[in-house]
Short mmCIF file of C-alpha atoms and ligand atoms in Angstrom, two decimals:
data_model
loop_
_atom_site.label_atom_id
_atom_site.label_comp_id
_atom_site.label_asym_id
_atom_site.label_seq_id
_atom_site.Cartn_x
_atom_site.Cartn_y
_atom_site.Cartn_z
CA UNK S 1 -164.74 100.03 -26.54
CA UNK S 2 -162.75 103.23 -26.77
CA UNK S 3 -158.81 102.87 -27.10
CA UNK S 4 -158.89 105.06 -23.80
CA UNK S 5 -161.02 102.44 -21.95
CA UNK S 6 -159.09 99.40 -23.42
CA UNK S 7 -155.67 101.01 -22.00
CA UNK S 8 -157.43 102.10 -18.69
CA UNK S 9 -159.19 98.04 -18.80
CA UNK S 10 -155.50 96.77 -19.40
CA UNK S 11 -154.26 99.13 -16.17
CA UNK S 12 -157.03 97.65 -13.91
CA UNK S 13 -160.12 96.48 -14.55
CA UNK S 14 -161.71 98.00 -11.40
CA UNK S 15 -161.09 101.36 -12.60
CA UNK S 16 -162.19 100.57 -15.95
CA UNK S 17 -165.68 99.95 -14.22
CA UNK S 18 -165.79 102.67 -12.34
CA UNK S 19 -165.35 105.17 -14.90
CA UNK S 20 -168.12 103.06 -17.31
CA UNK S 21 -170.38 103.33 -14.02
CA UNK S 22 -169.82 107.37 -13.54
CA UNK S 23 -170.59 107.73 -17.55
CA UNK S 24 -173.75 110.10 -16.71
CA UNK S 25 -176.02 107.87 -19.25
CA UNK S 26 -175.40 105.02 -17.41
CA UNK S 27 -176.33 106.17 -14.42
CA UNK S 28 -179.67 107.38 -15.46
CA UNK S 29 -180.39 104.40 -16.52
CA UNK S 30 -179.13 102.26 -13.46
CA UNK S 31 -181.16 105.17 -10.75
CA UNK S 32 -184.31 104.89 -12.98
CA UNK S 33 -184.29 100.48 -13.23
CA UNK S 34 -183.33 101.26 -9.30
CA UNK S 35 -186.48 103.52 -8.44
CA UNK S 36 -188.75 101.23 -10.74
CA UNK S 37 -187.90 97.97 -8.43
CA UNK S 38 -187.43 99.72 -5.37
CA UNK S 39 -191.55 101.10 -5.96
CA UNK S 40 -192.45 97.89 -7.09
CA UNK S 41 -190.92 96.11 -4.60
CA UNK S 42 -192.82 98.58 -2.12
CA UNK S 43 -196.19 98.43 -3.90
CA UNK S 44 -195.78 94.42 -3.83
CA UNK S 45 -195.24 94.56 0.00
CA UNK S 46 -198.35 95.74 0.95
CA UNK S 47 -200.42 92.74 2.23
CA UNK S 48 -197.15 90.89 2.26
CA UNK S 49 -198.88 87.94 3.71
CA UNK S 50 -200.03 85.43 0.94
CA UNK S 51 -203.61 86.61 -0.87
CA UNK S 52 -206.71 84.24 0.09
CA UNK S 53 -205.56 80.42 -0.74
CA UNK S 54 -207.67 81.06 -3.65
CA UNK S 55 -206.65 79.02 -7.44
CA UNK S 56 -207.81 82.55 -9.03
CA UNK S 57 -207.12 86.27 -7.43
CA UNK S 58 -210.29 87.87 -7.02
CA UNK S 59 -210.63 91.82 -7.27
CA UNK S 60 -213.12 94.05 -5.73
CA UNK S 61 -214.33 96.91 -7.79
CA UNK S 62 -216.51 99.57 -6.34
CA UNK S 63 -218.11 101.80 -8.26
CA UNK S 64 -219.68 105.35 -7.23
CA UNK S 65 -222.27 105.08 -10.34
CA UNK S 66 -223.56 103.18 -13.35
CA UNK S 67 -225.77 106.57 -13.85
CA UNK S 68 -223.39 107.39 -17.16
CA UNK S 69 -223.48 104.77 -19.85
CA UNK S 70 -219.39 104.87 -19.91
CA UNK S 71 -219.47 103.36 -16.07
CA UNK S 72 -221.39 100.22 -17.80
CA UNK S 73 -219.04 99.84 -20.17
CA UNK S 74 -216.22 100.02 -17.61
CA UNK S 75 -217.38 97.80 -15.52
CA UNK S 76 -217.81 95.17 -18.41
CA UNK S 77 -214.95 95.41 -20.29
CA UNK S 78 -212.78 95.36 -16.99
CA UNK S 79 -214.59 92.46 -15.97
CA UNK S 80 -214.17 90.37 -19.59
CA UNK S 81 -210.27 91.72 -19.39
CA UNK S 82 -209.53 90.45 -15.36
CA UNK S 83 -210.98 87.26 -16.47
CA UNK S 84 -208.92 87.08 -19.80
CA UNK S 85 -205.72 87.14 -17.25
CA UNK S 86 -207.26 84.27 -14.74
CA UNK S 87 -208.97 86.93 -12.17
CA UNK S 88 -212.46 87.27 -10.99
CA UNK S 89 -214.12 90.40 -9.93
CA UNK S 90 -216.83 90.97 -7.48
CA UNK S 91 -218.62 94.32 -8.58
CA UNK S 92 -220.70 96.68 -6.01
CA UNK S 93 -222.01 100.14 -7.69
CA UNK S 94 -223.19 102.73 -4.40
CA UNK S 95 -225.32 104.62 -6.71
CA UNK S 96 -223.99 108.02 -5.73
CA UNK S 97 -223.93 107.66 -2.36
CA UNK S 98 -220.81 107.96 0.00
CA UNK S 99 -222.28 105.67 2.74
CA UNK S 100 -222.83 103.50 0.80
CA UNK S 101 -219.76 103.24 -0.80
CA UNK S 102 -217.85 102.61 2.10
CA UNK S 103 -220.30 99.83 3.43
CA UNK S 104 -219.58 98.47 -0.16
CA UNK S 105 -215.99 98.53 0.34
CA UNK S 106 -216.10 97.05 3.89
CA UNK S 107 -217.77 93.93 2.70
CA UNK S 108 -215.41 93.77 -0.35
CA UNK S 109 -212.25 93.48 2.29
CA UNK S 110 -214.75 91.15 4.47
CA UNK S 111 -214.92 88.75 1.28
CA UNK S 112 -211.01 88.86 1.37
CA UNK S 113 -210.41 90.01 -1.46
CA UNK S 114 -206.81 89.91 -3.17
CA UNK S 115 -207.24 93.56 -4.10
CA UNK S 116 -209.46 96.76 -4.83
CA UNK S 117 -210.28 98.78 -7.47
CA UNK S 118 -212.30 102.33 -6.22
CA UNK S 119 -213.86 104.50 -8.65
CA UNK S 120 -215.02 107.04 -5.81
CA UNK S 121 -217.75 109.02 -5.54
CA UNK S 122 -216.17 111.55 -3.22
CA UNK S 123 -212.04 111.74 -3.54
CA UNK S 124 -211.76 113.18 -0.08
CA UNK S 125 -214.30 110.69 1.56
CA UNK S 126 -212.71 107.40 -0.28
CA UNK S 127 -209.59 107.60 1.83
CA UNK S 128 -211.03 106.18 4.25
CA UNK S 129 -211.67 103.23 1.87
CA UNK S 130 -208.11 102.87 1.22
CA UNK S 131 -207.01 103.00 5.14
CA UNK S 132 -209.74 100.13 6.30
CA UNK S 133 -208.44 97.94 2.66
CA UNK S 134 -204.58 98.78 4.05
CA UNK S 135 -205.38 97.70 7.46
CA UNK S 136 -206.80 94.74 5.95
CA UNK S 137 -203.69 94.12 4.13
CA UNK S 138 -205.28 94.67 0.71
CA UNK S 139 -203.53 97.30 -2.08
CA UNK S 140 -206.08 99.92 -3.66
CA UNK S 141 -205.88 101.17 -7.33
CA UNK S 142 -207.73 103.63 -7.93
CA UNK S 143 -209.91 103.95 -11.45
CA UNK S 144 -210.14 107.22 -13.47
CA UNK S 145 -210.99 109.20 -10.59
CA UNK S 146 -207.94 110.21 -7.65
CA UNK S 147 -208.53 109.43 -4.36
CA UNK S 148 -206.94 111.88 -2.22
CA UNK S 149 -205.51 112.41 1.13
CA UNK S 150 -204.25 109.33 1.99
CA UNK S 151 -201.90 106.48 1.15
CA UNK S 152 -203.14 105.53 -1.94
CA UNK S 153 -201.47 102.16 -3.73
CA UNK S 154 -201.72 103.27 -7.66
CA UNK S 155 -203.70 105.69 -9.50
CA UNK S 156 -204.76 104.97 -13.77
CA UNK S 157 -206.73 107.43 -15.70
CA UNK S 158 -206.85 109.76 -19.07
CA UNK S 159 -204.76 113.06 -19.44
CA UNK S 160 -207.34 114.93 -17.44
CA UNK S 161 -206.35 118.50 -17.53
CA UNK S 162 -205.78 117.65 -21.06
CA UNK S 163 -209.71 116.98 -21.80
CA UNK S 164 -209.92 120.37 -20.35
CA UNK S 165 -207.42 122.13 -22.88
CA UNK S 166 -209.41 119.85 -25.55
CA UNK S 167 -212.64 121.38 -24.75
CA UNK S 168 -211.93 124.84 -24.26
CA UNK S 169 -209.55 124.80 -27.41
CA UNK S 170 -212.12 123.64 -29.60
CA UNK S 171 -214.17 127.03 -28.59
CA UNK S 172 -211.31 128.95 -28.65
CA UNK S 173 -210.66 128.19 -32.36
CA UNK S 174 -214.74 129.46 -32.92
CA UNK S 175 -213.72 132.97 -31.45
CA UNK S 176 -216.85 135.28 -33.20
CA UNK S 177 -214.79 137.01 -35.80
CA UNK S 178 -216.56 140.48 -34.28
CA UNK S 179 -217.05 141.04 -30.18
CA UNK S 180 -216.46 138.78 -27.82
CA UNK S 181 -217.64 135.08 -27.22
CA UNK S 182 -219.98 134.74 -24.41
CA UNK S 183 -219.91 131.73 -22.45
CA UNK S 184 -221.35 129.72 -19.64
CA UNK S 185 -220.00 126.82 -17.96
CA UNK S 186 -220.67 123.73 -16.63
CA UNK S 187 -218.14 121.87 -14.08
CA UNK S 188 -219.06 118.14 -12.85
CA UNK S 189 -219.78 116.92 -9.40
CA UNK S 190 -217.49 119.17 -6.93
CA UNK S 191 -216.52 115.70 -5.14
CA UNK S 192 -214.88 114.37 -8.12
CA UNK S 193 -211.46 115.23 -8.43
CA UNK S 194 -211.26 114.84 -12.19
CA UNK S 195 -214.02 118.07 -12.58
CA UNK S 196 -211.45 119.96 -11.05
CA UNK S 197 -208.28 118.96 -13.16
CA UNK S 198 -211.50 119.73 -15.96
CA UNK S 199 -211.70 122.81 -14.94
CA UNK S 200 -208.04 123.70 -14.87
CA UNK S 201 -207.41 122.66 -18.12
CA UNK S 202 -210.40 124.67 -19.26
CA UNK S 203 -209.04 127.82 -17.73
CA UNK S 204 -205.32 127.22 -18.56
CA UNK S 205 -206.99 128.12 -22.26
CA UNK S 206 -209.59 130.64 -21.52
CA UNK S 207 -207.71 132.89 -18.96
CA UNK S 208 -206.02 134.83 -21.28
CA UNK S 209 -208.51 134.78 -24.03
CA UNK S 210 -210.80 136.35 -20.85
CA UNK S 211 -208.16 138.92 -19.74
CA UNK S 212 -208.11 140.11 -23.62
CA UNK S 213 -211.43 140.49 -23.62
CA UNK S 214 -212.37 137.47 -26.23
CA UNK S 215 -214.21 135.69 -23.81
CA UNK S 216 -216.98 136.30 -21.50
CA UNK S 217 -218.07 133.95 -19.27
CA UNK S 218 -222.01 135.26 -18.20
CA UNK S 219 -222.70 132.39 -16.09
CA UNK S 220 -221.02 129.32 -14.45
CA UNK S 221 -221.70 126.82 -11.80
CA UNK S 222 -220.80 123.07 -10.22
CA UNK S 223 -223.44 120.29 -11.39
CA UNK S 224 -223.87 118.52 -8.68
CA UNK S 225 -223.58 114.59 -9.16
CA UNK S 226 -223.08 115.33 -12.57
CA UNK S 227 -226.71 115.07 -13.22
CA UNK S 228 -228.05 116.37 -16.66
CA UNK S 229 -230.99 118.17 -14.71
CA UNK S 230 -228.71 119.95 -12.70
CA UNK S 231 -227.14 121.29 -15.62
CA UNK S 232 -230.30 122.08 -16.97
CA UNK S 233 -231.18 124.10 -14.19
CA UNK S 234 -227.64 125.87 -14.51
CA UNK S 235 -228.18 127.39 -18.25
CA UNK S 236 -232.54 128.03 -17.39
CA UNK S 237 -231.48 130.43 -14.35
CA UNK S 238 -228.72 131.60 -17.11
CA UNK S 239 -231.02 132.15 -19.62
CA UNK S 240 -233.86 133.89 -17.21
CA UNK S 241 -230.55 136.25 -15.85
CA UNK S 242 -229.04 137.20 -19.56
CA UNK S 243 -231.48 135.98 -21.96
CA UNK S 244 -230.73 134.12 -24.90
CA UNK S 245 -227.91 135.74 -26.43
CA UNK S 246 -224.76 133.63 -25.91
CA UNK S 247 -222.29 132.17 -28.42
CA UNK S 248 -221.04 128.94 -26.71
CA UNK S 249 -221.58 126.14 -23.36
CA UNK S 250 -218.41 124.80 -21.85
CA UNK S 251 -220.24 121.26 -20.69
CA UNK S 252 -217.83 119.38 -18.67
CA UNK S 253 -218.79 115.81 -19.94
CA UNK S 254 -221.53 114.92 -22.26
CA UNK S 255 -224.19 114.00 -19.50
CA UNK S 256 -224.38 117.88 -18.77
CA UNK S 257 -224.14 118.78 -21.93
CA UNK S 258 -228.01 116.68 -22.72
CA UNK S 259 -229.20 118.64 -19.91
CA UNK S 260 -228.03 122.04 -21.31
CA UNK S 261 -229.46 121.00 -24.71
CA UNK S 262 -232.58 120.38 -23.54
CA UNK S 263 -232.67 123.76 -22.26
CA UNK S 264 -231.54 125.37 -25.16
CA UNK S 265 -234.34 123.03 -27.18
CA UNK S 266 -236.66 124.64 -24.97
CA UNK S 267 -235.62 127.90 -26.06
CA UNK S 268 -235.31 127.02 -29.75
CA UNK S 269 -231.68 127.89 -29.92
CA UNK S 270 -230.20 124.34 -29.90
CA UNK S 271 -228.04 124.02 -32.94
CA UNK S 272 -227.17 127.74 -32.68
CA UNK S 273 -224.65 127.26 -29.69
CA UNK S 274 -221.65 125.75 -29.70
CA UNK S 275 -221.76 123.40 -27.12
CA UNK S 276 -218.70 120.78 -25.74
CA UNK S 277 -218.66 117.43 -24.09
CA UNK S 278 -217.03 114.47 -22.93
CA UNK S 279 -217.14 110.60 -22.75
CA UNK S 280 -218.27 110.30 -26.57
CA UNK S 281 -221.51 108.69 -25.23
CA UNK S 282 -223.80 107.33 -27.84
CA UNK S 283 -226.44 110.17 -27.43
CA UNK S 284 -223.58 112.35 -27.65
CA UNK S 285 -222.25 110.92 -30.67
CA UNK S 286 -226.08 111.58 -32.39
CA UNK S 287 -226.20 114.81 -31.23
CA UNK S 288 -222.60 115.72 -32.85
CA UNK S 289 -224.36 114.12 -36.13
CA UNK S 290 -227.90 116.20 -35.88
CA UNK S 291 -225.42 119.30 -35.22
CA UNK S 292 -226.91 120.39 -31.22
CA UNK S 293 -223.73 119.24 -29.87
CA UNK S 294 -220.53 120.49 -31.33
CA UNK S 295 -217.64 118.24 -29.84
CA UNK S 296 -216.98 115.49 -27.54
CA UNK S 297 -213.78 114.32 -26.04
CA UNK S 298 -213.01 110.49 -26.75
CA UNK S 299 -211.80 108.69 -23.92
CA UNK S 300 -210.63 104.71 -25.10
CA UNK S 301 -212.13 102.95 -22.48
CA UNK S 302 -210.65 99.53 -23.79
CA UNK S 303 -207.55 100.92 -22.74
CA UNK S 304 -208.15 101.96 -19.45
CA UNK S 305 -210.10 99.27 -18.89
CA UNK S 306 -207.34 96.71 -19.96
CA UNK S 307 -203.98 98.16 -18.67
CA UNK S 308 -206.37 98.31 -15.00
CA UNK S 309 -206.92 94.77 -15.24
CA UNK S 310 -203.40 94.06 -15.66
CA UNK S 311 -202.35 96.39 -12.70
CA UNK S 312 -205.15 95.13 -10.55
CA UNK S 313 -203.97 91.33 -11.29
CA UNK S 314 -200.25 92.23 -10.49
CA UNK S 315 -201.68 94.05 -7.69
CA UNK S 316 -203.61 91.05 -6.42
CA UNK S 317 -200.91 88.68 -6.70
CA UNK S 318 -198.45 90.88 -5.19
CA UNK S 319 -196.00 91.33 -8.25
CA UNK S 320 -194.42 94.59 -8.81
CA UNK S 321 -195.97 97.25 -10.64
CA UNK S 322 -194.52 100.08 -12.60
CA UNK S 323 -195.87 103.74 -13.07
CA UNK S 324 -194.14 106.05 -15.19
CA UNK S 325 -195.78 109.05 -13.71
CA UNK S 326 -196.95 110.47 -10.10
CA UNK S 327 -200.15 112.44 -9.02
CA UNK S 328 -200.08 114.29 -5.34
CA UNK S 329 -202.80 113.72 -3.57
CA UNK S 330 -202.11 116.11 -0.70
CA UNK S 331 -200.44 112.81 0.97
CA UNK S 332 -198.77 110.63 -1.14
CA UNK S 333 -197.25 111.12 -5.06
CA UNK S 334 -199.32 108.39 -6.23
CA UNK S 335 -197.75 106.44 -9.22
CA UNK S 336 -199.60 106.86 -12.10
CA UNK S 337 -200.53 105.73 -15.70
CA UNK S 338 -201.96 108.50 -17.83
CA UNK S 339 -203.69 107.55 -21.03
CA UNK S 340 -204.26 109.96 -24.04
CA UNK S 341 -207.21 111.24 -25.14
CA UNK S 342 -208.68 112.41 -28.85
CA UNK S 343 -211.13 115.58 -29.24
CA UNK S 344 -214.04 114.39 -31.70
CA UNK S 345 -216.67 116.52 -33.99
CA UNK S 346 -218.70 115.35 -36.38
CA UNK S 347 -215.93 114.83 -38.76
CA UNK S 348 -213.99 112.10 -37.23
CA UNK S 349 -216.53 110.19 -35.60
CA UNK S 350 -215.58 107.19 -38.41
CA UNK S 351 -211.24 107.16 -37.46
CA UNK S 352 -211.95 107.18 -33.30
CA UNK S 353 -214.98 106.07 -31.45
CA UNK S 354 -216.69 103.68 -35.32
CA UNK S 355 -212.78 102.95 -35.84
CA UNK S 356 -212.36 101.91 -32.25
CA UNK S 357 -215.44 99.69 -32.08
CA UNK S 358 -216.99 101.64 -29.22
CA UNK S 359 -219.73 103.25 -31.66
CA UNK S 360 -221.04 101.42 -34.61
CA UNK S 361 -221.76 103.43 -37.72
CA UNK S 362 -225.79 102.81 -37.80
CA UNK S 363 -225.85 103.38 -33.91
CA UNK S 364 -224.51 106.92 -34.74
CA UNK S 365 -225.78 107.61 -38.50
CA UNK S 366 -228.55 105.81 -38.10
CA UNK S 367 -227.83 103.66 -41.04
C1 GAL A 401 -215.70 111.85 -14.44
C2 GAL A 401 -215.28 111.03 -15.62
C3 GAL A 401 -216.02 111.50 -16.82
C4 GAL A 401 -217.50 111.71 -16.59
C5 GAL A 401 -217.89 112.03 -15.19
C6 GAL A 401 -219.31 111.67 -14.84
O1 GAL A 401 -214.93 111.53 -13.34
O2 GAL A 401 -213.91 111.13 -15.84
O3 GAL A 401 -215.75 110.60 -17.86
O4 GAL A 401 -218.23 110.74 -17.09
O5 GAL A 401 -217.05 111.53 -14.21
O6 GAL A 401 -219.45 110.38 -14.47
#
């Protein structure tokens, strides 16, 4: 302690205190412990009345797909790491469909459970969801994808916009060294928020590569449901309108980028184009190796799937939860966790997704 502060401690120890307290540092530090309880303590109200009498909480999770391999693996490893902290979890996938979805929820909050976990099909239509689980007392995390306009409990995902940046950087780095690059693009499913925060971080990139006239983008459109067919059917009606001669795809996630291959197989231009991705999915990962796909963007789902379980747990038995970060969503500032994310080529397969343990080294080499 400063000789100041000892004479001013000596004088009266009240004072003393008072000047440690206005010490700007020290303040920070006492708002920021003060905002973290005061939002946990908020978050762990909801459904203050006591969960189920159950011995174990028991967590809903409600899936829009298991179309896309990564959704499998979600949904196990999420499972394996609730039940590694004493939970169970009662899984319902709608298969794409909105209806559905909601019925699925509804009979999650009939079955009581402690909490729910909503990967939604459509952001806008899941806050309904999150209304019937709040009237039902039950908090609502959602998983990877935002649920917007409504009250939403907590939000965990990946840098989004970042996968974006990651995608469209990797082309922007394989500029032609003559002309211009020209590109088309494929966004996800319009009703999932995360193909828009794609999409921004694709065009935070390529805007002003486009307004100096380095890029051209020929052709572009929405696949809906992120089905690879639909994407297929994006670059055929690109190729019939400008032929063959482009130098790159922007695929929004690996799934689309399959269908565009095929297209471009059909054309006998695959391996020509640089084409982007997203998920790391096994296919993907072979693709990246026979040289038709040019990058992928890693996602660790071990991570996302573990720090969920823990929030869905704490969630369940109405401890406090903290959330560094916040995501509007047009009604709320959701508190978020945002994991990173690593762009991957052929040349780093082995340090990520074979390092990681979500590929294996003969899956993807084939020996
Ligand atoms: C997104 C997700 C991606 C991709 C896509 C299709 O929301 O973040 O990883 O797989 O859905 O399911």
């Amino acid at each position: 302690m400063s000789s100041e502060a000892e004479e001013l401690f000596a004088k009266s120890p009240a004072a003393a205190a008072v000047s440690w307290l206005m010490n700007p540092r020290i303040l920070l530090v006492l708002v920021s412990c003060l905002l973290s309880v005061l939002t946990g303590l908020a978050l762990s109200r909801r459904g203050a009345e006591a969960p189920a009498t159950r011995t174990r909480p028991l967590i809903g999770l409600s899936m829009d797909t298991l179309k896309e391999e990564r959704w499998q693996k979600d949904r196990d490893l999420f499972v394996a790491e609730a039940g590694k902290l004493g939970a169970d979890v009662e899984v319902l996938s709608a298969n794409s469909s909105d209806t559905r979805q909601l019925a699925d929820v509804e009979a999650l909050i009939t079955r009581k459970v402690d909490a729910l976990v909503i990967i939604p099909k459509d952001a806008a239509a899941m806050a309904k969801a999150v209304n019937l689980a709040h009237q039902a007392g039950i908090p609502v995390l959602a998983y990877d994808r935002l649920i917007t306009g409504c009250d939403l409990d907590l939000y965990i995902t990946f840098d989004n916009v970042k996968v974006g940046e990651l995608q469209a950087k990797f082309l922007a780095d394989r500029l032609p060294a003559t002309g211009k690059m020209r590109l088309l693009r494929i966004y996800g499913a319009k009703t999932d928020n995360n193909a828009k925060l794609f999409k921004q971080g694709q065009d935070n990139i390529l805007q002003p590569l486009i307004a100096a006239g380095k890029v051209e983008v020929l052709h572009e459109d929405w696949a809906d449901d992120w089905k690879p067919e639909n994407a297929k059917k994006i670059i055929n009606a690109a190729i019939t309108k400008h032929g063959p001669g482009f130098e790159a795809i922007l695929a929004s996630n690996d799934g689309t980028a399959g269908g565009a291959i095929q297209a471009l197989t059909e054309e006998g231009i695959a391996g020509k184009v640089l084409v982007t991705g997203q998920d790391a999915d096994l296919a993907a990962c072979q693709r990246l190796v026979q040289g038709t796909q040019t990058m992928t963007v890693y996602k660790p789902l071990h991570l996302l799937s573990q720090q969920a379980a823990e929030l869905a747990v704490r969630l369940a038995s109405r401890r406090p939860v903290f959330a560094r970060d916040v995501s509007p969503n047009g009604e709320v500032d959701v508190p978020s966790v945002f994991l990173p994310i690593h762009a991957v080529t052929k040349d780093n397969l082995r340090e990520t997704v074979i390092r990681d343990g979500l590929r294996s080294e003969k899956d993807v080499f084939g020996r």
